[in-house]
Short mmCIF file of C-alpha atoms and ligand atoms in Angstrom, two decimals:
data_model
loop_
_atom_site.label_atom_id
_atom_site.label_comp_id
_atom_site.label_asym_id
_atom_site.label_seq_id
_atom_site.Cartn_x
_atom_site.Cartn_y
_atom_site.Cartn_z
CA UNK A 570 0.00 0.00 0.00
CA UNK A 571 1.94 3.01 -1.12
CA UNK A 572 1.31 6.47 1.23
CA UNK A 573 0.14 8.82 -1.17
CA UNK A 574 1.25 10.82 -4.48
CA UNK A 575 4.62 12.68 -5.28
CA UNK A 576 4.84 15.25 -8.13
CA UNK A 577 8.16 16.46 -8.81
CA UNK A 578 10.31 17.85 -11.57
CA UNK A 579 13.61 17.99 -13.30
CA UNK A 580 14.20 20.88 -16.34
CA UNK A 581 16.06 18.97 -19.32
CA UNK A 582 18.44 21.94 -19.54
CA UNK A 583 21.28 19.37 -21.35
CA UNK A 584 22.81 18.26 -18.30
CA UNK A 585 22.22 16.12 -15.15
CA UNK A 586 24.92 17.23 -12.69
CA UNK A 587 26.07 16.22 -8.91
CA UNK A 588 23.53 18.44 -7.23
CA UNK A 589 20.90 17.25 -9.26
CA UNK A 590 21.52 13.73 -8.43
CA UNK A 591 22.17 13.87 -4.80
CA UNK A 592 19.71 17.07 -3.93
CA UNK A 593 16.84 15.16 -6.07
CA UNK A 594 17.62 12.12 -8.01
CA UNK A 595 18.57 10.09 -5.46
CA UNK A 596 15.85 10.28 -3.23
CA UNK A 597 13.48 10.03 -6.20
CA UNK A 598 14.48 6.89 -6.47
CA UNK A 599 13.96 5.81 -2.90
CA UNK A 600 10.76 7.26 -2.75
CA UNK A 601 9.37 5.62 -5.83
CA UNK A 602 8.97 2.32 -3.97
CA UNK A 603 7.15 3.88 -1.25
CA UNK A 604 4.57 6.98 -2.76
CA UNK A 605 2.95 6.70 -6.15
CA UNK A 606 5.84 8.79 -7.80
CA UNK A 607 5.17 11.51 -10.76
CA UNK A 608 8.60 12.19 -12.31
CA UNK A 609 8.19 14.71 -14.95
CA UNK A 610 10.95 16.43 -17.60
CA UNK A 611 9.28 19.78 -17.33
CA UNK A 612 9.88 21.15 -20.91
CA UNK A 613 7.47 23.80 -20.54
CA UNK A 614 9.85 25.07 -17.97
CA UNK A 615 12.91 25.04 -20.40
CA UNK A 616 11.20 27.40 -22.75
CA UNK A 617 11.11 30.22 -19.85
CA UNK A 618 15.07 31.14 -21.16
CA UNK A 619 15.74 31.58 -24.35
CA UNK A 620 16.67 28.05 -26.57
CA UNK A 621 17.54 26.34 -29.38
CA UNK A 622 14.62 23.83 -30.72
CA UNK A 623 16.80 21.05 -31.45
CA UNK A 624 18.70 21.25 -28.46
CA UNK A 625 15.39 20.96 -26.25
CA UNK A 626 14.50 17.80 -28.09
CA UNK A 627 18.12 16.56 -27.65
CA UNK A 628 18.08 17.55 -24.02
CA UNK A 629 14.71 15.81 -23.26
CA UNK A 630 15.84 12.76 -24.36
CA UNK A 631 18.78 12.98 -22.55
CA UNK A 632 17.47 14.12 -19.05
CA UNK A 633 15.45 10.86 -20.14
CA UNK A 634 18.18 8.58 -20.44
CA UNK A 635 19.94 10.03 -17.19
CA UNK A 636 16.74 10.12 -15.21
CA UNK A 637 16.29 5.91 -16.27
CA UNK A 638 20.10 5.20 -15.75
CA UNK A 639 20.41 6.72 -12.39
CA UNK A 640 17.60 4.08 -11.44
CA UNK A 641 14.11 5.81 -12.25
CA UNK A 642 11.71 1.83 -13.04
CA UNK A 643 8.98 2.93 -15.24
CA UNK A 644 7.57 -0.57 -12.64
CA UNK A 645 7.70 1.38 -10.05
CA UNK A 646 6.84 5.26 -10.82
CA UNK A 647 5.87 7.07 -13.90
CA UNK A 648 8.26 9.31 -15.99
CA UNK A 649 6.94 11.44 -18.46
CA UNK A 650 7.49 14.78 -20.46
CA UNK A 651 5.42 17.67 -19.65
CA UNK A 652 4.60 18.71 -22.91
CA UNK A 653 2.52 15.58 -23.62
CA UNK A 654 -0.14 16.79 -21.25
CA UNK A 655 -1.19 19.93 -22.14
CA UNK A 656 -3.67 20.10 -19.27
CA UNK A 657 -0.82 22.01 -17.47
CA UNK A 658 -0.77 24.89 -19.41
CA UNK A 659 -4.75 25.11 -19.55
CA UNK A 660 -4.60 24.66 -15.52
CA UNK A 661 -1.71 28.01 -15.35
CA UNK A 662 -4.35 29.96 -17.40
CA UNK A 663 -7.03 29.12 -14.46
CA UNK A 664 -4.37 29.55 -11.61
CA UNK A 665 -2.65 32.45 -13.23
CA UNK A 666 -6.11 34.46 -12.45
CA UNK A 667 -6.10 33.43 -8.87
CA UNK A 668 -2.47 34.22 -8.39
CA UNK A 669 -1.58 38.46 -6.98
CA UNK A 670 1.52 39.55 -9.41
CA UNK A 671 2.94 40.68 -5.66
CA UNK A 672 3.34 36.91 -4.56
CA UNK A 673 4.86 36.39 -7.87
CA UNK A 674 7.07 39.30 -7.91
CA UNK A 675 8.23 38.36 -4.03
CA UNK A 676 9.35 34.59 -4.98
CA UNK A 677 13.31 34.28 -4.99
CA UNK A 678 14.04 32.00 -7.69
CA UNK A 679 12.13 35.15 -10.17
CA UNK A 680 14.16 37.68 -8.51
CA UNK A 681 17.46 35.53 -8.90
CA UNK A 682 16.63 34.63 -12.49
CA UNK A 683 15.40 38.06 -13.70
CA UNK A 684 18.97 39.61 -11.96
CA UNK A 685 20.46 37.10 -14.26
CA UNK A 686 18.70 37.23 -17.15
CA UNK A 687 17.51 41.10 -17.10
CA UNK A 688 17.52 41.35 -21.29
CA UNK A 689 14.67 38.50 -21.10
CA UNK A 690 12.79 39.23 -18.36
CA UNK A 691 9.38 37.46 -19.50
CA UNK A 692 5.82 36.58 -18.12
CA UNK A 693 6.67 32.73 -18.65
CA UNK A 694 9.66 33.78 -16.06
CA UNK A 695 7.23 35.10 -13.47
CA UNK A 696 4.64 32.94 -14.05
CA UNK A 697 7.25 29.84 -13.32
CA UNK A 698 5.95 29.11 -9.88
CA UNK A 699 2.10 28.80 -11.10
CA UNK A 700 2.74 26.01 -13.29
CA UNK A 701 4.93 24.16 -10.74
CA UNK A 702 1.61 25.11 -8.89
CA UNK A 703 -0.62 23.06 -12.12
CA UNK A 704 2.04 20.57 -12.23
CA UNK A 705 1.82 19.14 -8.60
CA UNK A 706 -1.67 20.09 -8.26
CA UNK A 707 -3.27 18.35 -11.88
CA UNK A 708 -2.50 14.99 -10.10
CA UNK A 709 -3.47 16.07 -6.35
CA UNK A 710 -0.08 14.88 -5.37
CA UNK A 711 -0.19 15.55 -1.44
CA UNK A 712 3.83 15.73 -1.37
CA UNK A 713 6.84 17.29 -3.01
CA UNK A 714 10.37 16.58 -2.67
CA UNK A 715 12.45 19.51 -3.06
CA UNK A 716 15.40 21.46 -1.72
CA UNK A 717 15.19 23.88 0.54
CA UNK A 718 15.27 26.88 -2.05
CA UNK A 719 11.85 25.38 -3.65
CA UNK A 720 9.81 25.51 -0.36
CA UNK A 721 8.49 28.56 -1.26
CA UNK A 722 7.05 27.55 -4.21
CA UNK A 723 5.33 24.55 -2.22
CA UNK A 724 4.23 27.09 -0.16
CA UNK A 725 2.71 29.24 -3.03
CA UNK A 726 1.19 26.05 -4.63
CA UNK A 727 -0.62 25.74 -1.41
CA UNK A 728 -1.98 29.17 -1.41
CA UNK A 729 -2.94 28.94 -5.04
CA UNK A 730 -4.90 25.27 -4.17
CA UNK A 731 -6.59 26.82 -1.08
CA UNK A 732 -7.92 29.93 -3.21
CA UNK A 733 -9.27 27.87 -5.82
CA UNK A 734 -10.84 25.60 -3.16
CA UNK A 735 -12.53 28.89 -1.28
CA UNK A 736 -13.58 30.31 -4.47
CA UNK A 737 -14.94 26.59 -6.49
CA UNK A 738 -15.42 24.98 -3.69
CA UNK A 739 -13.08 21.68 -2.18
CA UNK A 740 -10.93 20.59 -5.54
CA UNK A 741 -7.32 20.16 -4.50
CA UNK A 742 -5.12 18.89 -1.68
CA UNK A 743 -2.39 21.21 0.12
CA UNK A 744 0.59 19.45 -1.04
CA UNK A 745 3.30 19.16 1.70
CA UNK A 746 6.90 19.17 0.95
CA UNK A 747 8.96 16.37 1.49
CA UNK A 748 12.31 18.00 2.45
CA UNK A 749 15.61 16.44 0.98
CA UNK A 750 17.85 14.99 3.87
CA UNK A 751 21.47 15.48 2.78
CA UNK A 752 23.59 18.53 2.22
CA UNK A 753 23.25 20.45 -0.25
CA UNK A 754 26.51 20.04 -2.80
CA UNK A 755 27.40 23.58 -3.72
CA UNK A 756 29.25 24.00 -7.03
CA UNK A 757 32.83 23.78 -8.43
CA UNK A 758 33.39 27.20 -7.09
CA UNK A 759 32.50 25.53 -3.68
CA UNK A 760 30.41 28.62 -2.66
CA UNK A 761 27.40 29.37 -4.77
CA UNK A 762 24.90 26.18 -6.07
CA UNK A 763 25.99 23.65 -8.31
CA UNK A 764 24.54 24.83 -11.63
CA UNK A 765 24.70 24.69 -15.37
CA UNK A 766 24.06 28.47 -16.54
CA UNK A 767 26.49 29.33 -13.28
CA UNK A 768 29.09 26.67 -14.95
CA UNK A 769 30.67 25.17 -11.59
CA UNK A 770 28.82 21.60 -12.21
CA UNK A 771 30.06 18.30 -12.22
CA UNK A 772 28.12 16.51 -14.61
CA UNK A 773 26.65 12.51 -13.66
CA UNK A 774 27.63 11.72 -17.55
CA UNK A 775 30.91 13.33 -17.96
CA UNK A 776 33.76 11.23 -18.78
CA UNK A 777 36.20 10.32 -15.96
CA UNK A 778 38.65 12.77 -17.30
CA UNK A 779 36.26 15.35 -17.32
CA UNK A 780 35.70 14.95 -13.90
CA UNK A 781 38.94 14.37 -12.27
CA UNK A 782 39.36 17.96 -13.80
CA UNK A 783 36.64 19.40 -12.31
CA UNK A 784 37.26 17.90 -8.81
CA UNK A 785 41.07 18.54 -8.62
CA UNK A 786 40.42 22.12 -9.63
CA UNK A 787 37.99 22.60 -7.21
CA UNK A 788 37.56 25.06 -4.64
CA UNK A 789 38.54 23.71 -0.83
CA UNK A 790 38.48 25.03 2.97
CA UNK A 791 40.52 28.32 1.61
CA UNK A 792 42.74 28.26 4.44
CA UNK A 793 44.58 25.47 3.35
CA UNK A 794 47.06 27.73 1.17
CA UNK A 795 50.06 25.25 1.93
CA UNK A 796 50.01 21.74 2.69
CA UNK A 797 50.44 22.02 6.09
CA UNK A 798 47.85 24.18 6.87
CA UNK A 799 44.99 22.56 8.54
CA UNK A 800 41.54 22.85 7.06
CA UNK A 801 38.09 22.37 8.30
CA UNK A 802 35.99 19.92 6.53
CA UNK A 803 32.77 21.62 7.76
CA UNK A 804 33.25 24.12 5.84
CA UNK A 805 34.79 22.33 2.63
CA UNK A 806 32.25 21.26 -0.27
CA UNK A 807 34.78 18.85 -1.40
CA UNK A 808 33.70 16.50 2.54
CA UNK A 809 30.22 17.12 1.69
CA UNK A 810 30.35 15.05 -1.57
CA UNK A 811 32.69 12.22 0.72
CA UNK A 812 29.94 12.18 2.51
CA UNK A 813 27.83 11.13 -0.56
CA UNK A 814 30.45 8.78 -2.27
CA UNK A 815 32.91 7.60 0.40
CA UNK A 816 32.87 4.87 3.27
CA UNK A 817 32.28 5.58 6.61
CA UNK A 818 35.67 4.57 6.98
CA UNK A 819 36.90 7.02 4.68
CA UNK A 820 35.33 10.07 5.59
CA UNK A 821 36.32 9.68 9.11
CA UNK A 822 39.66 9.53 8.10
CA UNK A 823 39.40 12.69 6.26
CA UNK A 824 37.75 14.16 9.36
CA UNK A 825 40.41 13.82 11.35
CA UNK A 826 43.65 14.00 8.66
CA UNK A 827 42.06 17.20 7.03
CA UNK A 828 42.30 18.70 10.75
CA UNK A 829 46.02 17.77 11.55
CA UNK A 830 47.44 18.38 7.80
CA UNK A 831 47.95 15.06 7.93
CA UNK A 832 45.97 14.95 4.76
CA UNK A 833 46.87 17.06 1.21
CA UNK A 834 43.66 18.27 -0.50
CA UNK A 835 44.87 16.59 -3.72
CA UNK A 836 45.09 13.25 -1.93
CA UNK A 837 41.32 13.50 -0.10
CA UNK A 838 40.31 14.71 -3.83
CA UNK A 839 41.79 11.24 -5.53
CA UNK A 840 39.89 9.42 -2.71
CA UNK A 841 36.38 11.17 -3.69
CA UNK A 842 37.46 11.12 -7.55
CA UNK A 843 37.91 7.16 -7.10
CA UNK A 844 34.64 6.67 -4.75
CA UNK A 845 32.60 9.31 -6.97
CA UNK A 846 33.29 6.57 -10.23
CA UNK A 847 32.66 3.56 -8.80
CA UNK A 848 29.12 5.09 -7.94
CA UNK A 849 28.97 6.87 -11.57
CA UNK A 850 30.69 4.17 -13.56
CA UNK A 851 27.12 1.61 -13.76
CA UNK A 852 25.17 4.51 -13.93
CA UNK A 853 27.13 5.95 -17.28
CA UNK A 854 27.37 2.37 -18.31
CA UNK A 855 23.34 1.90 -17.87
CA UNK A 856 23.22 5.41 -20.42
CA UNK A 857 25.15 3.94 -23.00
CA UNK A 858 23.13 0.90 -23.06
CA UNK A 859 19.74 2.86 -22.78
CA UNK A 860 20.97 5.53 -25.74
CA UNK A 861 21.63 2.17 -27.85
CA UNK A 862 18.09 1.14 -27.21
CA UNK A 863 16.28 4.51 -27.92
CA UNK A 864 12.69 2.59 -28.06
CA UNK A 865 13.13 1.71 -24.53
CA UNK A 866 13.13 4.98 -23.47
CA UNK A 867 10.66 6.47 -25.57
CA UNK A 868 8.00 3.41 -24.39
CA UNK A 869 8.48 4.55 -21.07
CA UNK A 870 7.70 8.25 -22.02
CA UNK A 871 4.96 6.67 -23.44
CA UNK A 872 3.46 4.93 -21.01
CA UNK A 873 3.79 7.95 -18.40
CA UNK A 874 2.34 10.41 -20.63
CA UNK A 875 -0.28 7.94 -21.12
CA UNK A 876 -1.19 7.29 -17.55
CA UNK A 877 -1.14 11.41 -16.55
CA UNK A 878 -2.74 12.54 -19.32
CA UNK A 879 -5.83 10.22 -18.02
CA UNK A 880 -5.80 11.49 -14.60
CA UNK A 881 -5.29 15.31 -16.05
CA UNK A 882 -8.21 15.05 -18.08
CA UNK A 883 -10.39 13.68 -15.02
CA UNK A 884 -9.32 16.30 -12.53
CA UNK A 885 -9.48 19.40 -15.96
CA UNK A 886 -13.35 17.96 -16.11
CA UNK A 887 -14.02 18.63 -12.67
CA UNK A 888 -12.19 22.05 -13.01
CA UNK A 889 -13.72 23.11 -15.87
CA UNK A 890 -17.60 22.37 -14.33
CA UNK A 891 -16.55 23.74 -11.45
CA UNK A 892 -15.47 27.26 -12.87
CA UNK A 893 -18.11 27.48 -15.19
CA UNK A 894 -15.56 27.33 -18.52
CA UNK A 895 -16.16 24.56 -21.57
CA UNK A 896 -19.60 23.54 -20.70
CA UNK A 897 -22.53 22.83 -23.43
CA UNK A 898 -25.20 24.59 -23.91
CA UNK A 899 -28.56 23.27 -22.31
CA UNK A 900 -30.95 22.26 -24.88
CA UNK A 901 -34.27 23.51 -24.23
FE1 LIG B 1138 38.56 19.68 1.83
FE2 LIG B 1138 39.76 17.33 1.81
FE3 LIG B 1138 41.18 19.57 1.51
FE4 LIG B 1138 40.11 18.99 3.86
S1 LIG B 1138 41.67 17.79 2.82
S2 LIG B 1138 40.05 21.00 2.86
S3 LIG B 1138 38.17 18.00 3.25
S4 LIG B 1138 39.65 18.77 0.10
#
């Protein structure tokens, strides 16, 4: 008997990196054998920054392929793309007139993203959090795993639900978030958010070169200028990913060496690097089998588009009577 419905989300923005994986993947896949998971590519998200079309289709099929190789059983949960039920978008439209531009202007990911991206500043950018807000809500999922920085939209989806409810009368649950237990990995930089358009990622799918570049260039506990300065692997982001990839052993080896100098950073980084593949290495080997075997994947899109777009159309019905919208005329 599984404990109720998860919605959650992953943008195919052309790469699956570290923070992904541990902040969201991972526990996806745990979850999946206890809720009724809904794992979508949200595609309708990607267009909110500018793009090129054929490298949204390329990156949906690869977020895909990661999403399937990192574990995701189309037995156990349902993966699907956004785009193939369109109910989302008609759902915004509803939710967009129940939604003050003030609680839209106030969220932090819009102010973050329109600091960034001031030449492109656009309604599908401000409007972001409503359709999170149709995307959990079209399947009355009662839970959301996110990171901490996405509570606020939870907290938004539940305002938008209990409006709707107030105004049409008892439609939708007030989804609860389902908070993400490890650290958060920060990025390359070791001080900001591990993040493509910020460039400090280390991608799940990048080749072991790749990513023994990435790691041995990383930043560390800055105080560590020589090698026998002593660091503190609190503060390092470098322990927080041992803490994902290495033994119990290991880490509290680090722990303690990192302290004392007894410990180089380049030596505790060729520890991680090693750990960090032998986690990676099935998971890359479970892509290249699954981009060989393209039908696969796009059954299991399939399927999952299949199975939402059902319940989307039930739950659009009720909307739709409810406000008034797409009804025919009585016959007299
Ligand atoms: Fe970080 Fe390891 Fe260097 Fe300590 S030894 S500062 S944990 S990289």
């Amino acid at each position: 008997m599984k404990k109720g419905r998860i919605f959650s989300g992953i943008q195919p923005t052309g790469v699956i990196h570290l923070g992904n994986y541990v902040g969201a993947i991972q526990q996806w896949v745990k979850l999946m054998h206890d809720y009724d998971c809904i794992y979508c590519i949200v595609d309708y998200h990607a267009m909110t920054l500018e793009y090129e079309v054929q490298t949204l289709r390329d990156n949906i099929r690869e977020a895909a392929i990661t999403l399937l190789a990192c574990g995701l059983d189309p037995e156990h949960c349902t993966l699907f793309v956004q785009s193939r039920v369109p109910e989302h978008t008609e759902l915004t439209w509803i939710f967009n007139c129940l939604s003050p531009i003030g609680d839209l202007e106030r969220m932090t990911q819009f102010k973050e993203k329109s600091q960034q991206h001031r030449e492109d500043i656009n309604m599908g950018l401000l409007g972001y959090p409503v359709l999170q807000a149709a995307d959990i809500l079209i399947y009355k999922a009662g839970f959301v795993p996110v990171g901490e920085d996405q509570v606020q939209h939870v907290e938004l989806t539940r305002r938008i639900a209990r409006r709707f409810n107030n105004r049409f009368g008892e439609t939708f649950p007030e989804p609860q978030e389902v908070l993400t237990p490890t650290s958060r990995i920060m990025g390359t930089d070791g001080k900001t958010k591990m993040s493509k358009s910020l460039n400090n990622y280390i991608g799940i799918l990048e080749s072991p070169e790749a990513i023994w570049e990435k790691l041995r260039t990383s930043v560390t506990d800055e105080r560590r200028i020589r090698r026998t300065d002593p660091g503190d692997p609190g503060v390092c982001n470098l322990f927080t990913m041992h803490k994902v990839f290495s033994s119990p052993e290991d880490i509290a080896r680090i722990n303690r060496e990192c302290r004392t100098a007894e410990i180089g950073c380049v030596e505790c980084k060729k520890i991680l690097f090693n750990n960090m593949m032998a986690h990676l290495e099935p998971i890359q080997q479970k892509a290249r089998q699954l981009r060989d075997n393209p039908d696969a994947v796009l059954s299991a899109l399939d399927e999952g588009a299949g199975r939402c777009k059902k319940m989307a159309e039930q739950v659009m019905q009720e909307v739709r009577a409810k406000t008034g919208i797409r009804q025919t005329v009585p016959t007299v």
